mmCIF file of C-alpha atoms in Angstrom:
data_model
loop_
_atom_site.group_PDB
_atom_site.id
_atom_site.type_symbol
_atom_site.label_atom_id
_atom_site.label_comp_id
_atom_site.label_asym_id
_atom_site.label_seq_id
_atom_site.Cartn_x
_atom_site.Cartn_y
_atom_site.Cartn_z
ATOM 1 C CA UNK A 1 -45.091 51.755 18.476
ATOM 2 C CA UNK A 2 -41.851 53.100 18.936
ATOM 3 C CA UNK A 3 -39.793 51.365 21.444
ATOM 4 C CA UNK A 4 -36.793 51.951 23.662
ATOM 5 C CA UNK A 5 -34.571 49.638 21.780
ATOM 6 C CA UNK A 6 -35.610 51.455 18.392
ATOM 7 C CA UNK A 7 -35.078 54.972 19.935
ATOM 8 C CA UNK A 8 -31.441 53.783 21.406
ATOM 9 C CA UNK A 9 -30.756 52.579 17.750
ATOM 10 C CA UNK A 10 -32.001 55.423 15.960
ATOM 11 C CA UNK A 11 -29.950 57.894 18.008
ATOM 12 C CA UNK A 12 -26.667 55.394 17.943
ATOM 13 C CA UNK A 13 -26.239 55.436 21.567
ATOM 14 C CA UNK A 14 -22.765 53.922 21.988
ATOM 15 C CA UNK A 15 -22.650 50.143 23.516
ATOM 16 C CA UNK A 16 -19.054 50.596 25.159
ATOM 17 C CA UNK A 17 -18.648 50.513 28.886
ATOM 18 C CA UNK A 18 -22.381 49.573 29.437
ATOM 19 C CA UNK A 19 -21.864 45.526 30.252
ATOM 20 C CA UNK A 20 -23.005 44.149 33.558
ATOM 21 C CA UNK A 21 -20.519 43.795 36.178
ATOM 22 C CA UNK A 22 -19.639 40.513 37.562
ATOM 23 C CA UNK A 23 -16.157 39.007 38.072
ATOM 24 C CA UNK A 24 -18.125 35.706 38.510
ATOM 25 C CA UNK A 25 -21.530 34.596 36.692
ATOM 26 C CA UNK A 26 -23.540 32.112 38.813
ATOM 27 C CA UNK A 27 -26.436 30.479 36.225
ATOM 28 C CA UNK A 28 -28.701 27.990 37.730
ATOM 29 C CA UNK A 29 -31.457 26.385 35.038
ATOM 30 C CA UNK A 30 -35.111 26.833 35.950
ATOM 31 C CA UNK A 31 -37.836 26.192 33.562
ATOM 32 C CA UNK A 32 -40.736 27.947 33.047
ATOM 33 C CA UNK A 33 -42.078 31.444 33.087
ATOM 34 C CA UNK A 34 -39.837 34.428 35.046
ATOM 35 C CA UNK A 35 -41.178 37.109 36.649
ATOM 36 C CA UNK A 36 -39.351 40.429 36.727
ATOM 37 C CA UNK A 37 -37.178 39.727 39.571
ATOM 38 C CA UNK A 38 -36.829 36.628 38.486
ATOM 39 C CA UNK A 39 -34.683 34.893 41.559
ATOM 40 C CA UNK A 40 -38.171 35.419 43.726
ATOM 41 C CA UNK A 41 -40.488 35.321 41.104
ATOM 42 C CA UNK A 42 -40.251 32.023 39.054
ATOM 43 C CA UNK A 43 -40.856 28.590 39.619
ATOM 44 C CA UNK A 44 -37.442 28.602 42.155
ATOM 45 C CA UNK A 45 -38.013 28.929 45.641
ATOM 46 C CA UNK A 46 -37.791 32.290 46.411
ATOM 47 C CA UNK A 47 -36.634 32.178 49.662
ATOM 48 C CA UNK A 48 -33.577 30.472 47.958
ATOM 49 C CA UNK A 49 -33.880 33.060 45.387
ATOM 50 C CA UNK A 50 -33.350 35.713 48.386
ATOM 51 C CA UNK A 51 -30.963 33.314 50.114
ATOM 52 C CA UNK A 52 -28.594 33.505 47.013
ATOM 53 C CA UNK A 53 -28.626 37.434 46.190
ATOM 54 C CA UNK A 54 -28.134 37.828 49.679
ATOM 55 C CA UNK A 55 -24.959 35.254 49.601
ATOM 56 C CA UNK A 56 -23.230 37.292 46.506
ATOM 57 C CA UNK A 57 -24.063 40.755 47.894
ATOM 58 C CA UNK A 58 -20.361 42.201 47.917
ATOM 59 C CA UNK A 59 -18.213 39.180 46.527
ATOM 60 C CA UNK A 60 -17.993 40.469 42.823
ATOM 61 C CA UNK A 61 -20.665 37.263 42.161
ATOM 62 C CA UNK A 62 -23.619 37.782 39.923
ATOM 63 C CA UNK A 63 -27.000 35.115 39.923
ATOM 64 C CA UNK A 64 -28.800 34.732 36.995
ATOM 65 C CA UNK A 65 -31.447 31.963 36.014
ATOM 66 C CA UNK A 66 -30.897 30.375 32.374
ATOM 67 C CA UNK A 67 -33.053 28.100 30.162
ATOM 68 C CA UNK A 68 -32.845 26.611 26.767
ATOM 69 C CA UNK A 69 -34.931 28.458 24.113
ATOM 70 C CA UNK A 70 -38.326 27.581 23.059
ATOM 71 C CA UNK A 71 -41.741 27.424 24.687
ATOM 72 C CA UNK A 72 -41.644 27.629 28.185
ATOM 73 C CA UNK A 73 -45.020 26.029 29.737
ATOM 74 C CA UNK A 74 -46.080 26.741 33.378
ATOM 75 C CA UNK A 75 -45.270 23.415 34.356
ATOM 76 C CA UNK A 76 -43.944 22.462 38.583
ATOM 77 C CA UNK A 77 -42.867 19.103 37.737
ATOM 78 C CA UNK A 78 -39.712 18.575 39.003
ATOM 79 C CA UNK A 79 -36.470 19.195 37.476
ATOM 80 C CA UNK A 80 -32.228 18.734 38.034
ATOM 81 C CA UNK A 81 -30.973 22.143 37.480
ATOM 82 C CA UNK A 82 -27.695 22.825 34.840
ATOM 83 C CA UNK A 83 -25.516 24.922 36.507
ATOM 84 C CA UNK A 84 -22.555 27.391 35.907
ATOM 85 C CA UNK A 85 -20.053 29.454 36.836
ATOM 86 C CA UNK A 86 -17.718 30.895 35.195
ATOM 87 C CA UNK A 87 -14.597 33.504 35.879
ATOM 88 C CA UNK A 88 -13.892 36.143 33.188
ATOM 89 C CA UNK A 89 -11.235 38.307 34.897
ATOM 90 C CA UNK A 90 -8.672 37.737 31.420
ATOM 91 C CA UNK A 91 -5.881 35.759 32.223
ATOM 92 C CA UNK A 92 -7.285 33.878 34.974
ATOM 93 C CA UNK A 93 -10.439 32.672 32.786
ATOM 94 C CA UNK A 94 -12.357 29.703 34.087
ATOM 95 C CA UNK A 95 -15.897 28.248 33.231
ATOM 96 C CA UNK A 96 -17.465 24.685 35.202
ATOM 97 C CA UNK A 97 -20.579 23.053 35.255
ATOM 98 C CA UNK A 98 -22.545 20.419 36.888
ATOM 99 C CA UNK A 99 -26.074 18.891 37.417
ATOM 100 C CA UNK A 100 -27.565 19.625 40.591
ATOM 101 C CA UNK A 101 -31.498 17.938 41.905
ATOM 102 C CA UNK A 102 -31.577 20.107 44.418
ATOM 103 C CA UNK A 103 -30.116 23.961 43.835
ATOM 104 C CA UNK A 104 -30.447 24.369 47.377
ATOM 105 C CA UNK A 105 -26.512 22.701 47.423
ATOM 106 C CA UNK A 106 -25.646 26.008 45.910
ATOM 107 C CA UNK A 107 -25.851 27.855 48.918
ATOM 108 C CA UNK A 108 -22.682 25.315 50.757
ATOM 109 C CA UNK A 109 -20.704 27.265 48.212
ATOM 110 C CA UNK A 110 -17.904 29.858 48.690
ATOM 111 C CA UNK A 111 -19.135 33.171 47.247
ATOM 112 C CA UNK A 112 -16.304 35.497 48.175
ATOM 113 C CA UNK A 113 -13.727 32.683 46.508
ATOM 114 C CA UNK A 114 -15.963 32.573 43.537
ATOM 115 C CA UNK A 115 -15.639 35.949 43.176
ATOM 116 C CA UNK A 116 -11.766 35.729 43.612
ATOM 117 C CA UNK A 117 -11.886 33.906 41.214
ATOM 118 C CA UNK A 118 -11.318 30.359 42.830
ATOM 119 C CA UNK A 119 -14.168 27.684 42.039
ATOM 120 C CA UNK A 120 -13.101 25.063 45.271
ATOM 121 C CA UNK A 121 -13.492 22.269 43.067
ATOM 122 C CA UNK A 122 -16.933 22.955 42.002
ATOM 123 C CA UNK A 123 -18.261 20.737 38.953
ATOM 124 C CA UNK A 124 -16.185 20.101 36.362
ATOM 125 C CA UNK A 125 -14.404 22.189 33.539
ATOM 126 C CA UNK A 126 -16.769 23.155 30.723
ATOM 127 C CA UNK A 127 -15.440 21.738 27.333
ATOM 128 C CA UNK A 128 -18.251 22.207 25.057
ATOM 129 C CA UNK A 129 -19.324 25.384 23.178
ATOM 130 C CA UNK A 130 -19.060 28.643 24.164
ATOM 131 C CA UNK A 131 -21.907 29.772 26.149
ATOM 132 C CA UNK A 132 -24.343 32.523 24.612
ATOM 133 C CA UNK A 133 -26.433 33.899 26.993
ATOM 134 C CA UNK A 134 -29.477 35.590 25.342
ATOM 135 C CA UNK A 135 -31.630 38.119 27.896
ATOM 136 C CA UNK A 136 -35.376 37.026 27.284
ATOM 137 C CA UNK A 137 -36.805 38.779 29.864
ATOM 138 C CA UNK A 138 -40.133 40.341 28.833
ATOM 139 C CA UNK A 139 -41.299 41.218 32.593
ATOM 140 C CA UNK A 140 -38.387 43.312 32.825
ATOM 141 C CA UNK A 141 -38.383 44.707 29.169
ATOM 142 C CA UNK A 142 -40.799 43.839 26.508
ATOM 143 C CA UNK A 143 -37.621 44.400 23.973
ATOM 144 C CA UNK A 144 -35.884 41.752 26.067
ATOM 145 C CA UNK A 145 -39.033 39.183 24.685
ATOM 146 C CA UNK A 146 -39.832 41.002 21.275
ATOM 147 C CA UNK A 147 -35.918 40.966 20.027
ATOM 148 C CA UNK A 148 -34.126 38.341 22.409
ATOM 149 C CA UNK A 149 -36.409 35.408 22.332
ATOM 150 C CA UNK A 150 -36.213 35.424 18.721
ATOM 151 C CA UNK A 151 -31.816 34.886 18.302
ATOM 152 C CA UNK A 152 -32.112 32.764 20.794
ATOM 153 C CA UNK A 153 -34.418 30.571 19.019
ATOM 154 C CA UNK A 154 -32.305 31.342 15.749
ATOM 155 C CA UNK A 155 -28.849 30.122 17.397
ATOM 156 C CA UNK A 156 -30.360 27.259 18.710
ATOM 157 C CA UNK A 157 -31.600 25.824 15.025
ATOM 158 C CA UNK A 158 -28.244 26.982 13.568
ATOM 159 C CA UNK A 159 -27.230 24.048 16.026
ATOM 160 C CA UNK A 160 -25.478 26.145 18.623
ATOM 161 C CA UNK A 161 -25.148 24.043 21.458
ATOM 162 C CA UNK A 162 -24.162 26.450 24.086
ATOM 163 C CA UNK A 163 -27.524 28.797 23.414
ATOM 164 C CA UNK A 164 -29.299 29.578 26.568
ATOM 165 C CA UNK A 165 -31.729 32.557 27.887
ATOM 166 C CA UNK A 166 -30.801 34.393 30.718
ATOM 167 C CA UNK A 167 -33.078 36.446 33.072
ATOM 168 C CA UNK A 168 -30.820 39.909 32.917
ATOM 169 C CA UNK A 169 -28.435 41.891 31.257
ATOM 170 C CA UNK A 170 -29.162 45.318 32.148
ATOM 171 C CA UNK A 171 -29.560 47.714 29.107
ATOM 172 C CA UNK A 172 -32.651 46.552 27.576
ATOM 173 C CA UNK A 173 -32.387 49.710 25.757
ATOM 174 C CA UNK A 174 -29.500 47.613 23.210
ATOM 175 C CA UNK A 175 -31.559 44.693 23.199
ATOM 176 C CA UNK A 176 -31.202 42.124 21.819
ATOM 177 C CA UNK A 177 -28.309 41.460 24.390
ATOM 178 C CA UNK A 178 -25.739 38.877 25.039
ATOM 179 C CA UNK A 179 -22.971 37.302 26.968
ATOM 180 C CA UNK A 180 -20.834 35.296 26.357
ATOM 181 C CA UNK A 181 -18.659 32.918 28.318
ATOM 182 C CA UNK A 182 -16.194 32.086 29.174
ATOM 183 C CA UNK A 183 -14.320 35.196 28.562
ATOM 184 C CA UNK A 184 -17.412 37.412 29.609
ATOM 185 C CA UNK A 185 -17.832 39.836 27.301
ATOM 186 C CA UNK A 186 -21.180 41.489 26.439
ATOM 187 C CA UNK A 187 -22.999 42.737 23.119
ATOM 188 C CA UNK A 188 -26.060 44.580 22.518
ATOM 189 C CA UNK A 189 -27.827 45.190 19.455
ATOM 190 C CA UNK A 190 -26.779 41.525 18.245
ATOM 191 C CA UNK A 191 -28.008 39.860 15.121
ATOM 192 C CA UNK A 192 -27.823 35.909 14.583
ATOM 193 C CA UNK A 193 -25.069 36.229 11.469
ATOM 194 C CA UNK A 194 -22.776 38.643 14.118
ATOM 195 C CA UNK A 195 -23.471 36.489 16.973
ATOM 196 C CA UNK A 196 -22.245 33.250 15.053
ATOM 197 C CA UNK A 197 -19.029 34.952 14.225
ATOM 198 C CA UNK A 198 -18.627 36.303 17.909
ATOM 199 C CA UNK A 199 -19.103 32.635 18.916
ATOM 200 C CA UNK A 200 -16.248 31.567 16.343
ATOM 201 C CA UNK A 201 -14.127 33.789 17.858
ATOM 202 C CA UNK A 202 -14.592 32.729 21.063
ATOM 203 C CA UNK A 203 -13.841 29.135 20.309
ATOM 204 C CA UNK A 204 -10.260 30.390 19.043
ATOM 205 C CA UNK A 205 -9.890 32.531 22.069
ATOM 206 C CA UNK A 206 -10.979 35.876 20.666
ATOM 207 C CA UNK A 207 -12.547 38.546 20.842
ATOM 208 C CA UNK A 208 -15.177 40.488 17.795
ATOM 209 C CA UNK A 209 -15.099 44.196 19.330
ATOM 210 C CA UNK A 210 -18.340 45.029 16.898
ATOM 211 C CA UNK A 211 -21.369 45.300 18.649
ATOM 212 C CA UNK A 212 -18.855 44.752 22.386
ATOM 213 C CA UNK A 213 -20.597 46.572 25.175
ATOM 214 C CA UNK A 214 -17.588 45.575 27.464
ATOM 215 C CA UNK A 215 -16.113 42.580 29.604
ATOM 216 C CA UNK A 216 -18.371 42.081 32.751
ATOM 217 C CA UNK A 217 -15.152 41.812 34.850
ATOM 218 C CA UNK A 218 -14.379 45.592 34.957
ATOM 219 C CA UNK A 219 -16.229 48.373 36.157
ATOM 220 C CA UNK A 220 -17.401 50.577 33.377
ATOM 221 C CA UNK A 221 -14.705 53.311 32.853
ATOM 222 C CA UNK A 222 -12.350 50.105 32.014
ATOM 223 C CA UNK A 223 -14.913 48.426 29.911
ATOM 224 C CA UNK A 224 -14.437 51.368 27.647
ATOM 225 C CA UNK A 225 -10.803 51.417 28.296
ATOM 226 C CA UNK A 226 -10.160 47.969 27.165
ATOM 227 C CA UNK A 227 -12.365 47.927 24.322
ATOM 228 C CA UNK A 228 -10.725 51.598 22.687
ATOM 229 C CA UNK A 229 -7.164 49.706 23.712
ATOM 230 C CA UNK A 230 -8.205 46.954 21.470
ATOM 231 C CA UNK A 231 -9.423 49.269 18.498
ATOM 232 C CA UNK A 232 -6.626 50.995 18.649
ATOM 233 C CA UNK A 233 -4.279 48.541 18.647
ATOM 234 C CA UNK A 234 -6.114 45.703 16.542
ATOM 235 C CA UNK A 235 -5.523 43.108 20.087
ATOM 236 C CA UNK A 236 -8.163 40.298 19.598
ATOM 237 C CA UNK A 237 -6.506 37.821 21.699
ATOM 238 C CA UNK A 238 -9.385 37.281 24.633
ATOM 239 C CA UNK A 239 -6.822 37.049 27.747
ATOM 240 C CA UNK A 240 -4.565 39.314 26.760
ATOM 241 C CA UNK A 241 -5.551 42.799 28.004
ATOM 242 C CA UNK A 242 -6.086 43.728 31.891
ATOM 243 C CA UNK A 243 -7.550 46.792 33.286
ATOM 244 C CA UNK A 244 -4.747 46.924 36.007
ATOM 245 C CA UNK A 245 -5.560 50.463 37.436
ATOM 246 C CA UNK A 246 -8.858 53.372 37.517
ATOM 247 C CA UNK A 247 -7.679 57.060 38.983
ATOM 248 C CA UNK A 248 -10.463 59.811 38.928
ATOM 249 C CA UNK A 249 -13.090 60.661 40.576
ATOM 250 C CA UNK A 250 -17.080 60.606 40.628
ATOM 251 C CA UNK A 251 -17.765 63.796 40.746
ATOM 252 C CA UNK A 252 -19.838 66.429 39.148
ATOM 253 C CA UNK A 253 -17.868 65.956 35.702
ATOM 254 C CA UNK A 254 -16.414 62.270 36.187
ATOM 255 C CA UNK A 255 -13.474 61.347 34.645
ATOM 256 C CA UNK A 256 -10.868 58.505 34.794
ATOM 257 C CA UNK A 257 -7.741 57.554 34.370
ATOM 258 C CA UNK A 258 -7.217 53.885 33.364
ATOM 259 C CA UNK A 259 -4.292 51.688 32.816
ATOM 260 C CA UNK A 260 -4.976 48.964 30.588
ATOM 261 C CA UNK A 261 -1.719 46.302 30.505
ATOM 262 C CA UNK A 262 -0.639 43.740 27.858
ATOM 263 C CA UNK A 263 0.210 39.965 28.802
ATOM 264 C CA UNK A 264 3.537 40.615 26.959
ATOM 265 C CA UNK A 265 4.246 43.840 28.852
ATOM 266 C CA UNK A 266 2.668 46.924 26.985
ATOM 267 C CA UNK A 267 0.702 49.330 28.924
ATOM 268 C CA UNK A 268 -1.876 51.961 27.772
ATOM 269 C CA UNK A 269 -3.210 55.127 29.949
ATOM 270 C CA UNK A 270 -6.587 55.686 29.070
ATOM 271 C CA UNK A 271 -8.514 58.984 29.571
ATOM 272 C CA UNK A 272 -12.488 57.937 30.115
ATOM 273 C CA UNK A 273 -14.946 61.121 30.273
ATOM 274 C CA UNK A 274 -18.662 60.496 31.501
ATOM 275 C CA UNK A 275 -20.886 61.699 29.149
ATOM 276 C CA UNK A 276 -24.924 62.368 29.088
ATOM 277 C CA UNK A 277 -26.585 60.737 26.145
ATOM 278 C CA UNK A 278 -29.076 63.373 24.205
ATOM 279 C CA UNK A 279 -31.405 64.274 23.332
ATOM 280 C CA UNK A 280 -33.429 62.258 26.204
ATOM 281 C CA UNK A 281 -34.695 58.861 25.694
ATOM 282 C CA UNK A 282 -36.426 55.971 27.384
ATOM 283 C CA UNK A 283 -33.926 53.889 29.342
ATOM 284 C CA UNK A 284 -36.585 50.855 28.866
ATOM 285 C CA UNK A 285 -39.655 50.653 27.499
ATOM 286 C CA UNK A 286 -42.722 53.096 29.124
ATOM 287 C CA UNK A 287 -40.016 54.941 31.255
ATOM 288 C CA UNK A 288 -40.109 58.425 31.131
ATOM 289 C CA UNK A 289 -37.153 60.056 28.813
ATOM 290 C CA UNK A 290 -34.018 60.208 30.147
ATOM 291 C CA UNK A 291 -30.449 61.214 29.927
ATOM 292 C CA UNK A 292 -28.540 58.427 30.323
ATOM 293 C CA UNK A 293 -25.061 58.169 31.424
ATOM 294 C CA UNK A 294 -22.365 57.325 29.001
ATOM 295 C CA UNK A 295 -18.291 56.269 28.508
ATOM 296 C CA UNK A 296 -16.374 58.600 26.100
ATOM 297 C CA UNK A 297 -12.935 57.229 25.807
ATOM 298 C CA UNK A 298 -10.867 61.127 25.239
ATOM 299 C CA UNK A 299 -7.777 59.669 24.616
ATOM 300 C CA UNK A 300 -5.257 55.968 24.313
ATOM 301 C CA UNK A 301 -1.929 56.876 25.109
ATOM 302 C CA UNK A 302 0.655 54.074 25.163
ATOM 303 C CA UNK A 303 3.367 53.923 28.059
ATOM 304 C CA UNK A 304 6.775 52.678 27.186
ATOM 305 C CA UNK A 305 9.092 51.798 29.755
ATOM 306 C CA UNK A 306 6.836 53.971 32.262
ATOM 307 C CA UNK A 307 6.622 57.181 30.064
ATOM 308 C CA UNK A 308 4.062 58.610 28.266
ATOM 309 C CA UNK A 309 4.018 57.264 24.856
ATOM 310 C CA UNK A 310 2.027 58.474 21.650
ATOM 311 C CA UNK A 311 -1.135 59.283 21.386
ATOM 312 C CA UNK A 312 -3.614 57.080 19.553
ATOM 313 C CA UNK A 313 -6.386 58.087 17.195
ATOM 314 C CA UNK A 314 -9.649 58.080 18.740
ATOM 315 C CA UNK A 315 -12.205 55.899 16.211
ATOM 316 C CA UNK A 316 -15.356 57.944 15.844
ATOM 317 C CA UNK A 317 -17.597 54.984 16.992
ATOM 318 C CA UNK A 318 -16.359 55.145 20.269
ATOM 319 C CA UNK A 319 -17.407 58.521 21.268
ATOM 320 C CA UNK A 320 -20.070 59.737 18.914
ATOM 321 C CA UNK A 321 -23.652 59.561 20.000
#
């Protein structure tokens, strides 16, 4: 049976400018089986589930639950919690962690400063492996299950210490999807072998553009700014690009303008187009078809000393469907 991960595939739907957005990943570990909504319907309180999506409503914060790989038996003993959070604006990169027996402490914290990107102390600085964050969700998706479960299992017996599942990614469609932190970039469509080389990367402070659906710190137009700024210039150095500015508008045809800037100074003007993806197909599995929105990067220009430089090539797998 066909499903919306295959038909996505088969029909090469671009991955650029479809990451989640979050300036700020919250993870709290909980064990155990998730239900679609998974902050209310796991083994987690759910009025703290509530409590906490209501706390990062607004403050650029996202809340996800993680746990390690493997079985996962409907089991209430009690647990301490692993916790994250991590910053991935580039530049101003952070990721902490702690222990916590009771993840109700979570809610004394600062969510509009987390999301500003200061952590008031929290835990302690994260010095182990870079954190891949595999979606597993199979009450959301069954693709999330069927394709995610399975790399996460795989990373974990290639003995990568920083493989967790995560609740949600959004776009089951490019399952199986990851994140990774602490520099916050997504990937869809992600096979152990690529994954293990992304995860390299990020240990040297890189970043593998194959397979990239975007850095969860920008809004979509500049996901797909930043990632045809870095094709087009060969940039793999994680902090060094910033989407700095996004003129357009939403309208009828949207369409933006986006300055991406250099650590050293460059700047790039980047024309982003919003496309429709055809023909239809099923934004997750047993939707009805669909004609999902997508980011077509028109043109990289770079800007010199304020003026409008040359224009850049536009690769093919950018734009094409």
């Amino acid at each position: 049976m066909s499903t919306c991960a295959t038909a996505s595939r088969d029909l090469t739907e671009p991955l650029a400018g479809t990451a989640a957005t979050a300036r700020t990943w919250l993870l709290l570990e909980q064990p155990g089986p998730w239900g679609a909504k998974a902050l209310t319907s796991s083994h987690l309180d759910p009025e703290l589930g509530r409590a906490l999506e209501k706390a990062a409503e607004g403050t650029g914060v996202r809340v996800a639950l993680i746990r390690r790989p493997g079985r996962h038996a409907d089991c209430h003993a009690p647990a301490r919690h692993q916790v994250y959070v991590g910053h991935t604006v580039p530049g101003r990169t952070w990721l902490r962690g702690t222990v916590l027996d009771d993840p109700r402490d979570l809610l004394d914290l600062d969510f509009a400063a987390l999301g500003a990107g200061d952590h008031g102390g929290f835990g302690t600085p994260h010095t182990g492996a870079p954190l891949a964050l595999v979606c597993t969700n199979g009450k959301r998706d069954r693709c999330c299950a069927l394709l995610g479960r399975p790399l996460a299992a795989a990373l974990t017996a290639s003995g990568e210490q920083g493989a967790w599942e995560i609740t949600h990614l959004g776009g089951h469609r490019f399952s199986p999807t990851l994140l990774v932190l602490p520099y916050g970039y997504a990937y869809g469509r992600a096979e152990t072998t690529a994954v293990k080389e992304i995860l390299d990367a990020a240990r040297a402070g890189r970043v593998r553009t194959d397979g990239c659906r975007g850095n969860s710190a920008w809004e979509r137009p500049g996901q797909a700014a930043e990632l045809a700024v870095r094709t087009a210039t060969g940039e793999d150095a994680a902090d060094a690009l910033r989407v700095v500015a996004t003129d357009g508008t939403d309208g009828a045809a949207p369409r933006w303008e986006v300055t991406v800037a250099h650590a050293d100074g460059r700047r790039w003007r980047v024309t982003v187009a919003q496309g429709v993806s055809q023909p239809p197909r099923p934004e997750s599995c047993g939707a009805a078809l669909a004609s999902p929105a997508r980011m077509d990067v028109v043109a990289v220009r770079a800007i010199p000393d304020g003026a409008d430089g040359p224009t850049y090539e536009i690769p093919a797998t950018v734009t094409s469907e």
